[in-house]
Amino acid sequence: MWRLNKVRHKAGGHANNLEELRTKRREKERALRQARRDRQLVSKRLLLNEDEEQDTMEVTPGEQDVVTLFQNLQHGGTEKEAFLRPLSKALRNPSAQLTFIKLENSMHLLVGLLTGSDARCRLQAVRCLHELSHSTHTSVASACLPATPYLLTYLSGQSTKFTELCLYTLGNICPDSERVKERLLAQGIIPALAGCMQNHRHNLAVVEAAGFALFQLLQSKDAVQKVIPTVLASSLPSQLLSVLTPDPDFGLAPAIECAWCLHSLTSSSEDHRELLARGALRQCSSLLVSLGGAVADGNTDQGVELLVCPLLRCVGNLLSSCPADALHSQLAGVDLVVLLCELVVALIHTLPALARETAWVLNNLTAHSTESCSALLTLNLVPRLLELLPFSQGINTMVLRVLANVAHKKKEFCIQLAELGLLSALTATLKMADQDMVTLSLEVLFMLIVSSPQIAEQFVSQGGLSVLEAIQYNSDGEVRRRATYLLEQHILSEKYISMLGEYEQDRFNKFWLSFRYSAT
Amino acid sequence: MLQPDLVQLMAMGGSQTHNGDEEEGFRGAAEQQEEGNPFTFNPQLLRLHRDHELFEDGDVFRHMYLQDLFISEAEEQLAPSISEFGCHISGCRAVFSSLDEYEHHYNSLHRHVCCSCRRSLPSARLLDIHIQEWHDSLFTILAQKQDMYLCLVEGCGQKFRTSQQRKDHLIRLHKYPPDYRFDKNRKEKGTREASREQRTDSAMEAADDVCRSEGVCEVICSVESNQLEQEESMETHASSEEAAPFEDFSASAQTPETNTERLKPKYSYRVPKTVCFGHGSVRGFRGQRGRRK
């Protein structure tokens, strides 16, 4: 089971086992990464019986043959349930799955049992279907199509375990083929899910399953046209939002599923009015503040980053559609600014990818909000951001962008930023190999320098002239232009020249004079 | 000292950028567009689509969790990577993991570079002396009549009639080695071939030594002829291999009379690929913009 709050006991503790596990995980990670790049990232879930331990997922030897079981079932009379149990176990085997669906009337029989009058048979039948749904062969998913209208009907039933199984079965088969997905949509999966979540809102296991099913539905490539509008028009957005706060007893899992659904909604579609109207931004940001604070302090439940990640993304994308004047009312105040800074600093060594996403959200927050920028300064968060400037792979460019957002607001901010050490940081970032960093650094330097003559003086006294001189010979024309402009228009005035030693003055006069005359 | 129009430009530069009072920020590149202002930064809201690469890691972890392979502990996490520093000088592709290394590289190779012959000198003073002695025709004239060759040791102040005399002085009095690298002579015409070869070898040797001992490479300048300073300015050719994006430095640095063929491949095979020829920061002068008289 994947319930995070259950302690996992790995079989034995052998180094071999652990190493194998690690290798398997690494391979899997590689495969997932490639699948994502191919836009084929899809996962399925298998709900185990309560009596099954995770480690006994391998097919037990001595299982009965599927064909035999099926034959027994056909002639079984009143003892069908006795054959259904071993059948569901047998169907965990991939080849058995394929065999089974090719048997004549096999699915018909199963659907019959699913809808029959024997409740226990229904449960076992749905279990069999669930095992089938977990198959990686798309033919198997298609074979389950006859069952779908019933599975959907049962979503409005009351039996919780049964409903859970239906939901996971549906969630597993819907990404498999276009045909299946379209059939499900036509049969009303979205209203069924909405109704189900509503009815079972107090049963978090069912809520989690419904969240999963919805997530799967939202992964389809044409979700924007075919799925999302209907979802947004239903009661699902409010329900998803209401589940976001994790239950301390049950754990994070339902919140995780719902948060990922919200992320799918906000990142696939550009129309966020519906979600904004329901307070999605406020809710996600305040939840982020309370959860993220724990992460930043290092007190984390296992897997809380699985919830923080989609929340960050929702906030990030919702911020990009929230009009600037509405920002204040939508957000959880300046706490978000503080939290984001703390989070990015805390995550940089443990989860740098998530740190980068956090920095992105910070950019969207500070882009048009003078208040947030002011908070960064007054709450002394800038020095911590400056410490992040050495980290590459998109982190320092995003952080510098945030600082640029601050500088862009007011000259007063520029002066404060310079005092807090941004100017000296720039003399380092201007020398980085990453051209984006150099370009952005020049932009920030420009803003700082034009905001106050003292800053230009300071820059010169820190040896900035030679840095710009070097950049004059950069291979990128735009970079050269900016460096030249900065030097000629804003730095090289008599005042600063006099700060240099006599020799340097002379040299510079010779150099820049001739450079000017020969420059095109 | 400064040209009048330059002064004017500089005076203008400081005040032109801001419309309105001090409190206002940078409203937008368009609004504050003084002529030729290339700066364009504006805060931007970045909307990321679900398939964006920034989301890759998070998505992968999400699916690891779905498939029961998720591990919360950071045991498998990679450490964040640190930005490298890169030499800006076009054509020099050196990259460094620390700022100190970068500074050392830049200061050693690109700082005190002679604009005429591209030779890199270790200090401003030696550069000055080099320029005077090698590229200043006035110096040559004066040197025929008076002691012009200044002792290289700072504070000594003695001057000599010939560079050989100075060299002897350096060896005898200041205990300099006879093959002191920063006191090479300009070679005479007649011995050009031999001396060129010899110097290239010794220069290479020097470069090798330098590379080994200090990790700093000297820019070697091979002299074509010694009539005019322009004609002497040439680059060795391993560097032209590296200078792919800006290919015409060596070419444009020559006088029209100088023949390209004479420059090029003669030395390249002699220069080991490990020798790094830094490029002078004055290269912008010599590049596409024509020669300075």
PDB file of N, CA and C in Angstrom, chain A residues 64-88 91 100 103 105-106 109-110 113 121 124-125 128:
ATOM      1  N   GLN A  64      -3.887 -21.310  -9.505  1.00  0.00           N
ATOM      2  CA  GLN A  64      -4.627 -22.128 -10.461  1.00  0.00           C
ATOM      3  C   GLN A  64      -4.629 -21.463 -11.822  1.00  0.00           C
ATOM      4  N   ASP A  65      -4.811 -22.253 -12.775  1.00  0.00           N
ATOM      5  CA  ASP A  65      -4.789 -21.790 -14.141  1.00  0.00           C
ATOM      6  C   ASP A  65      -6.060 -20.993 -14.428  1.00  0.00           C
ATOM      7  N   VAL A  66      -5.901 -19.937 -15.124  1.00  0.00           N
ATOM      8  CA  VAL A  66      -7.007 -19.040 -15.385  1.00  0.00           C
ATOM      9  C   VAL A  66      -8.116 -19.731 -16.179  1.00  0.00           C
ATOM     10  N   VAL A  67      -7.687 -20.508 -17.092  1.00  0.00           N
ATOM     11  CA  VAL A  67      -8.678 -21.173 -17.956  1.00  0.00           C
ATOM     12  C   VAL A  67      -9.558 -22.108 -17.131  1.00  0.00           C
ATOM     13  N   THR A  68      -8.869 -22.857 -16.287  1.00  0.00           N
ATOM     14  CA  THR A  68      -9.608 -23.793 -15.426  1.00  0.00           C
ATOM     15  C   THR A  68     -10.595 -23.046 -14.551  1.00  0.00           C
ATOM     16  N   LEU A  69     -10.100 -21.995 -13.970  1.00  0.00           N
ATOM     17  CA  LEU A  69     -10.954 -21.201 -13.079  1.00  0.00           C
ATOM     18  C   LEU A  69     -12.170 -20.675 -13.825  1.00  0.00           C
ATOM     19  N   PHE A  70     -11.911 -20.201 -15.000  1.00  0.00           N
ATOM     20  CA  PHE A  70     -13.018 -19.658 -15.776  1.00  0.00           C
ATOM     21  C   PHE A  70     -14.057 -20.738 -16.075  1.00  0.00           C
ATOM     22  N   GLN A  71     -13.546 -21.882 -16.435  1.00  0.00           N
ATOM     23  CA  GLN A  71     -14.483 -22.975 -16.729  1.00  0.00           C
ATOM     24  C   GLN A  71     -15.291 -23.333 -15.506  1.00  0.00           C
ATOM     25  N   ASN A  72     -14.580 -23.344 -14.384  1.00  0.00           N
ATOM     26  CA  ASN A  72     -15.295 -23.638 -13.146  1.00  0.00           C
ATOM     27  C   ASN A  72     -16.361 -22.609 -12.869  1.00  0.00           C
ATOM     28  N   LEU A  73     -16.021 -21.383 -13.143  1.00  0.00           N
ATOM     29  CA  LEU A  73     -16.964 -20.305 -12.913  1.00  0.00           C
ATOM     30  C   LEU A  73     -18.215 -20.457 -13.772  1.00  0.00           C
ATOM     31  N   GLN A  74     -17.962 -20.848 -14.982  1.00  0.00           N
ATOM     32  CA  GLN A  74     -19.104 -20.957 -15.905  1.00  0.00           C
ATOM     33  C   GLN A  74     -20.106 -21.987 -15.433  1.00  0.00           C
ATOM     34  N   HIS A  75     -19.531 -23.009 -14.849  1.00  0.00           N
ATOM     35  CA  HIS A  75     -20.448 -24.075 -14.418  1.00  0.00           C
ATOM     36  C   HIS A  75     -20.680 -24.046 -12.922  1.00  0.00           C
ATOM     37  N   GLY A  76     -20.196 -23.001 -12.270  1.00  0.00           N
ATOM     38  CA  GLY A  76     -20.077 -22.999 -10.823  1.00  0.00           C
ATOM     39  C   GLY A  76     -21.353 -23.024 -10.012  1.00  0.00           C
ATOM     40  N   GLY A  77     -22.434 -22.585 -10.556  1.00  0.00           N
ATOM     41  CA  GLY A  77     -23.647 -22.598  -9.732  1.00  0.00           C
ATOM     42  C   GLY A  77     -23.553 -21.608  -8.586  1.00  0.00           C
ATOM     43  N   THR A  78     -23.787 -22.100  -7.385  1.00  0.00           N
ATOM     44  CA  THR A  78     -23.809 -21.188  -6.241  1.00  0.00           C
ATOM     45  C   THR A  78     -22.434 -20.973  -5.620  1.00  0.00           C
ATOM     46  N   GLU A  79     -21.435 -21.566  -6.187  1.00  0.00           N
ATOM     47  CA  GLU A  79     -20.129 -21.461  -5.538  1.00  0.00           C
ATOM     48  C   GLU A  79     -19.196 -20.538  -6.293  1.00  0.00           C
ATOM     49  N   LYS A  80     -19.789 -19.636  -7.021  1.00  0.00           N
ATOM     50  CA  LYS A  80     -18.959 -18.797  -7.864  1.00  0.00           C
ATOM     51  C   LYS A  80     -17.930 -18.021  -7.069  1.00  0.00           C
ATOM     52  N   GLU A  81     -18.330 -17.564  -5.889  1.00  0.00           N
ATOM     53  CA  GLU A  81     -17.391 -16.742  -5.150  1.00  0.00           C
ATOM     54  C   GLU A  81     -16.108 -17.485  -4.852  1.00  0.00           C
ATOM     55  N   ALA A  82     -16.245 -18.781  -4.609  1.00  0.00           N
ATOM     56  CA  ALA A  82     -15.053 -19.590  -4.312  1.00  0.00           C
ATOM     57  C   ALA A  82     -14.076 -19.606  -5.461  1.00  0.00           C
ATOM     58  N   PHE A  83     -14.569 -19.434  -6.641  1.00  0.00           N
ATOM     59  CA  PHE A  83     -13.665 -19.408  -7.786  1.00  0.00           C
ATOM     60  C   PHE A  83     -13.194 -17.993  -8.115  1.00  0.00           C
ATOM     61  N   LEU A  84     -13.998 -17.040  -7.694  1.00  0.00           N
ATOM     62  CA  LEU A  84     -13.617 -15.668  -8.026  1.00  0.00           C
ATOM     63  C   LEU A  84     -12.378 -15.202  -7.256  1.00  0.00           C
ATOM     64  N   ARG A  85     -12.309 -15.607  -6.009  1.00  0.00           N
ATOM     65  CA  ARG A  85     -11.143 -15.170  -5.228  1.00  0.00           C
ATOM     66  C   ARG A  85      -9.825 -15.602  -5.856  1.00  0.00           C
ATOM     67  N   PRO A  86      -9.671 -16.912  -6.108  1.00  0.00           N
ATOM     68  CA  PRO A  86      -8.411 -17.313  -6.755  1.00  0.00           C
ATOM     69  C   PRO A  86      -8.251 -16.721  -8.148  1.00  0.00           C
ATOM     70  N   LEU A  87      -9.372 -16.472  -8.804  1.00  0.00           N
ATOM     71  CA  LEU A  87      -9.252 -15.859 -10.121  1.00  0.00           C
ATOM     72  C   LEU A  87      -8.615 -14.472 -10.018  1.00  0.00           C
ATOM     73  N   SER A  88      -9.045 -13.713  -9.033  1.00  0.00           N
ATOM     74  CA  SER A  88      -8.478 -12.366  -8.918  1.00  0.00           C
ATOM     75  C   SER A  88      -6.989 -12.447  -8.612  1.00  0.00           C
ATOM     76  N   LEU A  91      -5.211 -13.319 -11.785  1.00  0.00           N
ATOM     77  CA  LEU A  91      -5.189 -12.243 -12.778  1.00  0.00           C
ATOM     78  C   LEU A  91      -4.131 -11.184 -12.497  1.00  0.00           C
ATOM     79  N   PHE A 100      -6.982 -14.491 -20.243  1.00  0.00           N
ATOM     80  CA  PHE A 100      -8.371 -14.390 -19.784  1.00  0.00           C
ATOM     81  C   PHE A 100      -9.250 -13.588 -20.739  1.00  0.00           C
ATOM     82  N   LEU A 103     -10.500 -15.401 -23.756  1.00  0.00           N
ATOM     83  CA  LEU A 103     -11.442 -16.504 -23.615  1.00  0.00           C
ATOM     84  C   LEU A 103     -12.838 -16.022 -23.976  1.00  0.00           C
ATOM     85  N   ASN A 105     -16.477 -15.136 -23.973  1.00  0.00           N
ATOM     86  CA  ASN A 105     -17.466 -14.835 -22.942  1.00  0.00           C
ATOM     87  C   ASN A 105     -16.900 -14.521 -21.569  1.00  0.00           C
ATOM     88  N   SER A 106     -15.579 -14.433 -21.481  1.00  0.00           N
ATOM     89  CA  SER A 106     -15.013 -14.209 -20.146  1.00  0.00           C
ATOM     90  C   SER A 106     -15.467 -12.876 -19.572  1.00  0.00           C
ATOM     91  N   LEU A 109     -19.114 -12.773 -18.631  1.00  0.00           N
ATOM     92  CA  LEU A 109     -19.357 -13.439 -17.354  1.00  0.00           C
ATOM     93  C   LEU A 109     -19.008 -12.521 -16.192  1.00  0.00           C
ATOM     94  N   LEU A 110     -17.887 -11.908 -16.320  1.00  0.00           N
ATOM     95  CA  LEU A 110     -17.427 -11.052 -15.228  1.00  0.00           C
ATOM     96  C   LEU A 110     -18.395  -9.885 -15.005  1.00  0.00           C
ATOM     97  N   LEU A 113     -21.392 -11.045 -13.235  1.00  0.00           N
ATOM     98  CA  LEU A 113     -21.181 -11.204 -11.793  1.00  0.00           C
ATOM     99  C   LEU A 113     -21.094  -9.845 -11.109  1.00  0.00           C
ATOM    100  N   CYS A 121     -20.077 -11.637  -4.648  1.00  0.00           N
ATOM    101  CA  CYS A 121     -19.573 -11.860  -6.003  1.00  0.00           C
ATOM    102  C   CYS A 121     -19.260 -10.549  -6.688  1.00  0.00           C
ATOM    103  N   GLN A 124     -15.896  -9.431  -5.518  1.00  0.00           N
ATOM    104  CA  GLN A 124     -14.813 -10.213  -6.119  1.00  0.00           C
ATOM    105  C   GLN A 124     -14.693  -9.944  -7.603  1.00  0.00           C
ATOM    106  N   ALA A 125     -15.810  -9.738  -8.229  1.00  0.00           N
ATOM    107  CA  ALA A 125     -15.760  -9.463  -9.670  1.00  0.00           C
ATOM    108  C   ALA A 125     -15.054  -8.135  -9.925  1.00  0.00           C
ATOM    109  N   CYS A 128     -11.467  -8.579  -9.650  1.00  0.00           N
ATOM    110  CA  CYS A 128     -10.881  -9.149 -10.871  1.00  0.00           C
ATOM    111  C   CYS A 128     -10.677  -8.071 -11.924  1.00  0.00           C
TER     112      CYS A 128
END
